[in-house]
PDB file of C-alpha atoms and ligand atoms in Angstrom:
ATOM      1  CA  MET A   1       0.076  -0.027  -0.007  1.00 75.00           C
ATOM      2  CA  GLU A   2       1.176   3.241  -0.772  1.00 92.00           C
ATOM      3  CA  LYS A   3       1.765   5.579   2.281  1.00 97.00           C
ATOM      4  CA  THR A   4       0.212   8.892   2.837  1.00 98.00           C
ATOM      5  CA  ARG A   5       3.109  11.615   2.542  1.00 98.00           C
ATOM      6  CA  ILE A   6       3.132  13.937   5.502  1.00 98.00           C
ATOM      7  CA  ALA A   7       4.825  17.481   6.185  1.00 99.00           C
ATOM      8  CA  VAL A   8       5.136  18.484   9.685  1.00 99.00           C
ATOM      9  CA  LEU A   9       4.865  22.238  10.210  1.00 98.00           C
ATOM     10  CA  VAL A  10       6.854  23.445  13.280  1.00 98.00           C
ATOM     11  CA  SER A  11       7.872  26.688  14.782  1.00 98.00           C
ATOM     12  CA  GLY A  12       9.979  25.462  18.292  1.00 97.00           C
ATOM     13  CA  GLY A  13      11.510  22.794  20.370  1.00 97.00           C
ATOM     14  CA  GLY A  14       9.533  19.924  18.239  1.00 98.00           C
ATOM     15  CA  THR A  15       8.722  17.428  20.812  1.00 98.00           C
ATOM     16  CA  ASN A  16       5.401  16.731  19.006  1.00 98.00           C
ATOM     17  CA  LEU A  17       7.401  15.934  15.659  1.00 98.00           C
ATOM     18  CA  GLN A  18       9.723  13.595  17.825  1.00 98.00           C
ATOM     19  CA  ALA A  19       6.590  11.872  19.210  1.00 98.00           C
ATOM     20  CA  LEU A  20       5.724  11.340  15.425  1.00 99.00           C
ATOM     21  CA  ILE A  21       9.247  10.299  14.173  1.00 99.00           C
ATOM     22  CA  ASP A  22       9.101   7.706  17.122  1.00 98.00           C
ATOM     23  CA  ALA A  23       5.504   6.535  16.472  1.00 98.00           C
ATOM     24  CA  GLU A  24       6.623   5.942  12.851  1.00 98.00           C
ATOM     25  CA  ARG A  25       9.748   3.805  13.907  1.00 98.00           C
ATOM     26  CA  ALA A  26       7.736   2.006  16.410  1.00 98.00           C
ATOM     27  CA  GLY A  27       5.045   1.169  13.671  1.00 98.00           C
ATOM     28  CA  ILE A  28       2.178   3.332  15.335  1.00 98.00           C
ATOM     29  CA  ILE A  29       2.160   5.376  12.170  1.00 98.00           C
ATOM     30  CA  ARG A  30       2.093   2.743   9.372  1.00 98.00           C
ATOM     31  CA  SER A  31      -0.089   4.434   6.949  1.00 98.00           C
ATOM     32  CA  GLY A  32       1.765   7.688   6.512  1.00 98.00           C
ATOM     33  CA  GLU A  33       5.391   8.743   6.333  1.00 98.00           C
ATOM     34  CA  ILE A  34       6.868  11.782   7.036  1.00 98.00           C
ATOM     35  CA  SER A  35       8.384  13.137   4.316  1.00 98.00           C
ATOM     36  CA  LEU A  36       8.851  17.015   5.127  1.00 98.00           C
ATOM     37  CA  VAL A  37       9.474  19.353   7.925  1.00 98.00           C
ATOM     38  CA  ILE A  38       8.973  22.922   7.449  1.00 98.00           C
ATOM     39  CA  SER A  39      10.072  25.552   9.878  1.00 98.00           C
ATOM     40  CA  ASN A  40       8.962  29.407  10.115  1.00 98.00           C
ATOM     41  CA  VAL A  41      11.666  29.761  12.687  1.00 98.00           C
ATOM     42  CA  LYS A  42      15.321  29.880  11.688  1.00 96.00           C
ATOM     43  CA  ASP A  43      17.018  27.852  14.418  1.00 95.00           C
ATOM     44  CA  ALA A  44      14.234  25.942  15.461  1.00 98.00           C
ATOM     45  CA  TYR A  45      15.366  22.803  17.395  1.00 98.00           C
ATOM     46  CA  ALA A  46      12.691  20.995  15.572  1.00 98.00           C
ATOM     47  CA  LEU A  47      14.933  21.277  12.391  1.00 98.00           C
ATOM     48  CA  THR A  48      17.995  19.483  14.302  1.00 98.00           C
ATOM     49  CA  ARG A  49      15.370  16.560  15.045  1.00 98.00           C
ATOM     50  CA  ALA A  50      14.511  16.532  11.681  1.00 98.00           C
ATOM     51  CA  LYS A  51      18.142  16.214  10.420  1.00 98.00           C
ATOM     52  CA  ASN A  52      19.017  13.491  12.915  1.00 98.00           C
ATOM     53  CA  ALA A  53      15.961  11.509  11.789  1.00 98.00           C
ATOM     54  CA  GLY A  54      17.065  11.859   8.016  1.00 98.00           C
ATOM     55  CA  ILE A  55      14.084  13.833   6.958  1.00 98.00           C
ATOM     56  CA  GLU A  56      14.299  16.634   4.573  1.00 98.00           C
ATOM     57  CA  SER A  57      13.666  19.904   5.909  1.00 98.00           C
ATOM     58  CA  ALA A  58      13.049  23.471   4.864  1.00 98.00           C
ATOM     59  CA  THR A  59      12.629  27.111   6.350  1.00 98.00           C
ATOM     60  CA  VAL A  60      10.502  29.593   5.228  1.00 98.00           C
ATOM     61  CA  LEU A  61      10.698  32.764   7.322  1.00 98.00           C
ATOM     62  CA  LYS A  62       7.730  35.620   7.351  1.00 97.00           C
ATOM     63  CA  ARG A  63      10.460  38.371   7.325  1.00 96.00           C
ATOM     64  CA  GLU A  64      11.854  37.250   3.918  1.00 97.00           C
ATOM     65  CA  CYS A  65       8.338  37.224   2.293  1.00 97.00           C
ATOM     66  CA  ARG A  66       6.576  40.228   0.917  1.00 98.00           C
ATOM     67  CA  ASP A  67       3.071  39.562   2.805  1.00 98.00           C
ATOM     68  CA  GLN A  68       1.021  36.453   3.989  1.00 97.00           C
ATOM     69  CA  SER A  69       0.019  35.184   0.549  1.00 98.00           C
ATOM     70  CA  ASP A  70       3.773  35.138  -0.546  1.00 98.00           C
ATOM     71  CA  PHE A  71       4.702  33.100   2.506  1.00 98.00           C
ATOM     72  CA  GLU A  72       1.744  30.866   1.918  1.00 98.00           C
ATOM     73  CA  ASP A  73       3.034  30.589  -1.933  1.00 98.00           C
ATOM     74  CA  LYS A  74       6.280  29.506  -0.640  1.00 98.00           C
ATOM     75  CA  LEU A  75       4.805  26.753   1.456  1.00 98.00           C
ATOM     76  CA  VAL A  76       2.461  25.591  -1.102  1.00 98.00           C
ATOM     77  CA  SER A  77       5.518  25.258  -3.600  1.00 98.00           C
ATOM     78  CA  LEU A  78       7.549  23.313  -1.059  1.00 98.00           C
ATOM     79  CA  LEU A  79       4.116  20.854  -0.233  1.00 98.00           C
ATOM     80  CA  ASP A  80       3.734  20.332  -3.983  1.00 98.00           C
ATOM     81  CA  ALA A  81       7.303  19.523  -4.569  1.00 98.00           C
ATOM     82  CA  HIS A  82       7.221  16.774  -2.059  1.00 98.00           C
ATOM     83  CA  LYS A  83       3.788  15.657  -3.165  1.00 98.00           C
ATOM     84  CA  ILE A  84       2.382  16.221   0.266  1.00 98.00           C
ATOM     85  CA  GLU A  85      -0.773  14.642   1.237  1.00 98.00           C
ATOM     86  CA  LEU A  86      -1.395  15.392   4.850  1.00 98.00           C
ATOM     87  CA  ILE A  87      -0.197  18.385   6.790  1.00 99.00           C
ATOM     88  CA  VAL A  88       0.245  18.225  10.406  1.00 99.00           C
ATOM     89  CA  LEU A  89       0.850  21.427  12.643  1.00 98.00           C
ATOM     90  CA  ALA A  90       2.737  20.499  15.625  1.00 98.00           C
ATOM     91  CA  GLY A  91       3.378  23.497  17.348  1.00 97.00           C
ATOM     92  CA  PHE A  92       3.250  25.850  14.308  1.00 98.00           C
ATOM     93  CA  MET A  93       3.033  29.386  15.620  1.00 95.00           C
ATOM     94  CA  SER A  94       1.656  31.062  12.596  1.00 94.00           C
ATOM     95  CA  ILE A  95      -2.186  31.362  11.633  1.00 91.00           C
ATOM     96  CA  LEU A  96      -3.000  30.243   8.038  1.00 96.00           C
ATOM     97  CA  SER A  97      -5.243  32.286   5.951  1.00 97.00           C
ATOM     98  CA  GLU A  98      -8.785  30.831   4.578  1.00 97.00           C
ATOM     99  CA  SER A  99      -7.123  30.622   0.886  1.00 97.00           C
ATOM    100  CA  PHE A 100      -4.799  28.049   2.236  1.00 98.00           C
ATOM    101  CA  THR A 101      -6.862  26.230   4.521  1.00 98.00           C
ATOM    102  CA  SER A 102      -9.772  25.686   1.969  1.00 98.00           C
ATOM    103  CA  ARG A 103      -6.977  24.481  -0.444  1.00 98.00           C
ATOM    104  CA  TYR A 104      -6.212  21.411   1.859  1.00 98.00           C
ATOM    105  CA  LYS A 105      -9.725  20.491   3.243  1.00 97.00           C
ATOM    106  CA  ARG A 106      -9.568  17.863   5.725  1.00 97.00           C
ATOM    107  CA  ARG A 107      -5.781  17.532   4.963  1.00 98.00           C
ATOM    108  CA  ILE A 108      -4.455  19.656   7.948  1.00 98.00           C
ATOM    109  CA  ILE A 109      -4.363  18.788  11.383  1.00 98.00           C
ATOM    110  CA  ASN A 110      -3.317  20.735  14.561  1.00 98.00           C
ATOM    111  CA  VAL A 111      -2.517  19.649  18.061  1.00 98.00           C
ATOM    112  CA  HIS A 112      -4.040  22.224  20.796  1.00 98.00           C
ATOM    113  CA  PRO A 113      -2.806  21.966  24.501  1.00 98.00           C
ATOM    114  CA  SER A 114      -6.333  22.317  25.882  1.00 98.00           C
ATOM    115  CA  LEU A 115      -9.828  20.537  25.739  1.00 98.00           C
ATOM    116  CA  ILE A 116     -11.366  22.760  22.746  1.00 98.00           C
ATOM    117  CA  PRO A 117     -13.390  24.659  23.161  1.00 98.00           C
ATOM    118  CA  ALA A 118     -11.932  25.967  26.487  1.00 98.00           C
ATOM    119  CA  PHE A 119      -8.737  28.226  26.226  1.00 98.00           C
ATOM    120  CA  CYS A 120      -8.442  28.171  22.410  1.00 98.00           C
ATOM    121  CA  GLY A 121      -8.452  30.756  19.476  1.00 95.00           C
ATOM    122  CA  LYS A 122      -6.604  33.692  18.652  1.00 93.00           C
ATOM    123  CA  GLY A 123      -3.947  34.576  21.008  1.00 93.00           C
ATOM    124  CA  PHE A 124      -3.917  30.857  23.144  1.00 97.00           C
ATOM    125  CA  TYR A 125      -0.752  29.182  22.120  1.00 96.00           C
ATOM    126  CA  GLY A 126       1.988  27.474  24.061  1.00 96.00           C
ATOM    127  CA  LEU A 127       2.415  28.309  27.826  1.00 97.00           C
ATOM    128  CA  ARG A 128      -0.432  30.871  27.489  1.00 98.00           C
ATOM    129  CA  VAL A 129      -3.002  28.083  27.414  1.00 98.00           C
ATOM    130  CA  HIS A 130      -1.815  26.540  30.442  1.00 98.00           C
ATOM    131  CA  GLU A 131      -1.619  29.946  32.615  1.00 98.00           C
ATOM    132  CA  ALA A 132      -5.310  30.657  31.283  1.00 98.00           C
ATOM    133  CA  ALA A 133      -6.279  26.918  32.414  1.00 98.00           C
ATOM    134  CA  LEU A 134      -4.695  27.507  35.978  1.00 98.00           C
ATOM    135  CA  SER A 135      -5.824  31.186  36.414  1.00 98.00           C
ATOM    136  CA  TYR A 136      -9.618  29.907  35.718  1.00 98.00           C
ATOM    137  CA  GLY A 137      -9.419  27.412  38.252  1.00 98.00           C
ATOM    138  CA  VAL A 138     -10.162  24.190  35.921  1.00 98.00           C
ATOM    139  CA  LYS A 139      -9.500  20.775  37.267  1.00 98.00           C
ATOM    140  CA  VAL A 140      -9.236  19.067  34.398  1.00 98.00           C
ATOM    141  CA  THR A 141      -7.417  19.942  31.260  1.00 98.00           C
ATOM    142  CA  GLY A 142      -5.867  18.045  28.214  1.00 98.00           C
ATOM    143  CA  ALA A 143      -4.985  18.343  24.538  1.00 98.00           C
ATOM    144  CA  THR A 144      -6.909  18.401  21.371  1.00 98.00           C
ATOM    145  CA  VAL A 145      -6.340  17.389  17.703  1.00 98.00           C
ATOM    146  CA  HIS A 146      -8.492  18.684  15.227  1.00 98.00           C
ATOM    147  CA  PHE A 147      -8.881  19.564  11.435  1.00 98.00           C
ATOM    148  CA  VAL A 148      -7.629  22.952  10.683  1.00 98.00           C
ATOM    149  CA  ASN A 149     -10.110  25.341   8.774  1.00 97.00           C
ATOM    150  CA  GLU A 150     -10.435  29.228   8.534  1.00 95.00           C
ATOM    151  CA  ILE A 151     -11.264  29.690  12.374  1.00 96.00           C
ATOM    152  CA  PRO A 152      -8.448  29.453  14.732  1.00 95.00           C
ATOM    153  CA  ASP A 153      -8.744  25.894  16.687  1.00 97.00           C
ATOM    154  CA  GLY A 154     -12.443  25.802  15.124  1.00 97.00           C
ATOM    155  CA  GLY A 155     -12.065  22.871  12.647  1.00 98.00           C
ATOM    156  CA  GLU A 156     -13.856  19.320  13.655  1.00 98.00           C
ATOM    157  CA  ILE A 157     -12.301  17.513  16.358  1.00 98.00           C
ATOM    158  CA  ILE A 158     -10.343  14.126  15.903  1.00 98.00           C
ATOM    159  CA  MET A 159      -9.211  13.145  19.113  1.00 98.00           C
ATOM    160  CA  GLN A 160      -9.086  14.731  22.769  1.00 98.00           C
ATOM    161  CA  ARG A 161      -7.400  13.443  26.017  1.00 98.00           C
ATOM    162  CA  ALA A 162      -8.105  14.815  29.373  1.00 98.00           C
ATOM    163  CA  VAL A 163      -5.299  15.328  32.078  1.00 98.00           C
ATOM    164  CA  LYS A 164      -6.084  16.098  35.702  1.00 98.00           C
ATOM    165  CA  ILE A 165      -4.667  19.509  37.298  1.00 98.00           C
ATOM    166  CA  ARG A 166      -2.635  18.948  40.378  1.00 98.00           C
ATOM    167  CA  LYS A 167      -2.713  21.456  43.496  1.00 96.00           C
ATOM    168  CA  ASN A 168       0.857  22.715  42.991  1.00 97.00           C
ATOM    169  CA  ASP A 169       0.966  22.861  39.201  1.00 98.00           C
ATOM    170  CA  THR A 170       2.773  25.561  37.741  1.00 98.00           C
ATOM    171  CA  PRO A 171       2.258  26.556  33.792  1.00 98.00           C
ATOM    172  CA  GLU A 172       5.473  24.852  33.249  1.00 98.00           C
ATOM    173  CA  THR A 173       4.594  21.396  35.043  1.00 98.00           C
ATOM    174  CA  LEU A 174       1.222  21.439  33.336  1.00 98.00           C
ATOM    175  CA  GLN A 175       2.651  22.144  29.992  1.00 98.00           C
ATOM    176  CA  ALA A 176       5.059  19.346  30.583  1.00 98.00           C
ATOM    177  CA  ARG A 177       2.212  16.852  31.759  1.00 98.00           C
ATOM    178  CA  VAL A 178      -0.002  17.508  28.870  1.00 98.00           C
ATOM    179  CA  MET A 179       2.430  16.981  26.412  1.00 98.00           C
ATOM    180  CA  ARG A 180       3.671  13.644  27.938  1.00 98.00           C
ATOM    181  CA  GLU A 181       0.165  12.262  28.879  1.00 98.00           C
ATOM    182  CA  ALA A 182      -1.778  13.870  25.870  1.00 98.00           C
ATOM    183  CA  GLU A 183      -0.193  15.468  23.051  1.00 98.00           C
ATOM    184  CA  TRP A 184       2.386  12.799  22.398  1.00 98.00           C
ATOM    185  CA  LYS A 185      -0.211  10.144  22.379  1.00 98.00           C
ATOM    186  CA  ILE A 186      -3.465  11.464  20.480  1.00 99.00           C
ATOM    187  CA  LEU A 187      -1.136  13.114  17.737  1.00 98.00           C
ATOM    188  CA  PRO A 188       0.519  10.140  16.526  1.00 98.00           C
ATOM    189  CA  LEU A 189      -2.978   8.433  16.741  1.00 98.00           C
ATOM    190  CA  SER A 190      -4.644  10.917  14.772  1.00 98.00           C
ATOM    191  CA  CYS A 191      -1.976  11.139  12.095  1.00 98.00           C
ATOM    192  CA  GLU A 192      -2.303   7.354  11.471  1.00 98.00           C
ATOM    193  CA  ALA A 193      -6.111   7.511  11.469  1.00 98.00           C
ATOM    194  CA  VAL A 194      -6.206  10.455   9.242  1.00 98.00           C
ATOM    195  CA  SER A 195      -3.370   9.006   6.825  1.00 98.00           C
ATOM    196  CA  LYS A 196      -5.044   5.829   6.775  1.00 98.00           C
ATOM    197  CA  GLU A 197      -8.433   7.197   5.683  1.00 98.00           C
ATOM    198  CA  ILE A 198      -6.470   9.370   2.881  1.00 98.00           C
ATOM    199  CA  ALA A 199      -4.555   5.964   1.550  1.00 96.00           C
ATOM    200  CA  LYS A 200      -7.987   4.388   1.558  1.00 95.00           C
ATOM    201  CA  GLN A 201      -9.433   7.203  -0.644  1.00 94.00           C
ATOM    202  CA  LYS A 202      -6.271   6.958  -2.986  1.00 91.00           C
ATOM    203  CA  ARG A 203      -6.912   3.165  -3.348  1.00 88.00           C
ATOM    204  CA  GLY A 204     -10.538   3.832  -4.033  1.00 88.00           C
ATOM    205  CA  LYS A 205      -9.732   6.428  -6.878  1.00 83.00           C
ATOM    206  CA  LEU A 206      -7.160   3.889  -8.343  1.00 82.00           C
ATOM    207  CA  ALA A 207      -9.842   1.012  -8.338  1.00 82.00           C
ATOM    208  CA  MET A 208     -12.437   3.220  -9.969  1.00 80.00           C
ATOM    209  CA  LYS A 209      -9.813   4.327 -12.773  1.00 80.00           C
ATOM    210  CA  SER A 210      -8.783   0.712 -13.652  1.00 82.00           C
ATOM    211  CA  ALA A 211     -12.441  -0.317 -13.920  1.00 82.00           C
ATOM    212  CA  LEU A 212     -12.978   2.551 -16.515  1.00 77.00           C
TER     213      LEU A 212
HETATM  214  C1  GAR B 301       2.934  22.256  22.014  1.00 72.91           C
HETATM  215  O1  GAR B 301       2.206  22.269  23.351  1.00 72.91           O
HETATM  216  C2  GAR B 301       1.508  22.738  21.232  1.00 72.91           C
HETATM  217  O2  GAR B 301       0.313  21.789  21.757  1.00 72.91           O
HETATM  218  C3  GAR B 301       1.538  24.177  21.180  1.00 72.91           C
HETATM  219  O3  GAR B 301       2.739  24.397  21.134  1.00 72.91           O
HETATM  220  C4  GAR B 301       3.652  23.440  21.814  1.00 72.91           C
HETATM  221  C5  GAR B 301       4.832  23.139  20.935  1.00 72.91           C
HETATM  222  O4  GAR B 301       5.549  22.128  21.486  1.00 72.91           O
HETATM  223  N1  GAR B 301       0.601  24.279  20.166  1.00 72.91           N
HETATM  224  C6  GAR B 301      -0.084  25.638  20.267  1.00 72.91           C
HETATM  225  O5  GAR B 301      -0.519  25.974  21.412  1.00 72.91           O
HETATM  226  C7  GAR B 301      -0.898  25.823  18.946  1.00 72.91           C
HETATM  227  N2  GAR B 301      -2.029  26.795  19.439  1.00 72.91           N
HETATM  228  P1  GAR B 301       6.607  21.369  20.379  1.00 72.91           P
HETATM  229  O6  GAR B 301       7.425  22.363  19.600  1.00 72.91           O
HETATM  230  O7  GAR B 301       7.904  20.692  21.782  1.00 72.91           O
HETATM  231  O8  GAR B 301       6.092  20.489  19.984  1.00 72.91           O
END
């Protein structure tokens, strides 16, 4: 079976990228292959993780682009050149326009460090999400993987996992636990589920062609 070609878009440390790499090695992701990593931050450690795993990578910097549409055109050229079929946003800290997201309907997934619809949308990213959860006083938080559409964190939910808040949690301890107990588990599982679905659709199309 031909595997779904995956691109992972990153901006930072890339622990979610690492979880995907490890899951592919462990056979948890078996319907897809990570074929490209794109960073919008020059020295993101995620790029070193890609290199160590032997995965091709590229950097697209906003400041080197004329505007958002130029930035997205550059992303599209890279994605096309690598025949990418599934885009995974793994700590990618840049909002994509409707013209980009509508081009890849149900082909972009994102991991967010809360139980959507809590603590999500514009302005909620990284540590800020955990600060907000703690200051609100919720007793349970978690992570969500969802399809990406034109609404920030507004696309259909694929998977969620809850994480209990502890009395002495700081934003940092909570972030670490949400990553370990939720994000690094549900992102690879969602990635496999969506890759499998895309691979199935491809087989269906091929079968239809050969029947004609
Ligand atoms: C992760 O916690 C991810 O859920 C979050 O940024 C972190 C990236 O860490 N993403 C968002 O907040 C997006 N709204 P990583 O680079 O180590 O994977």
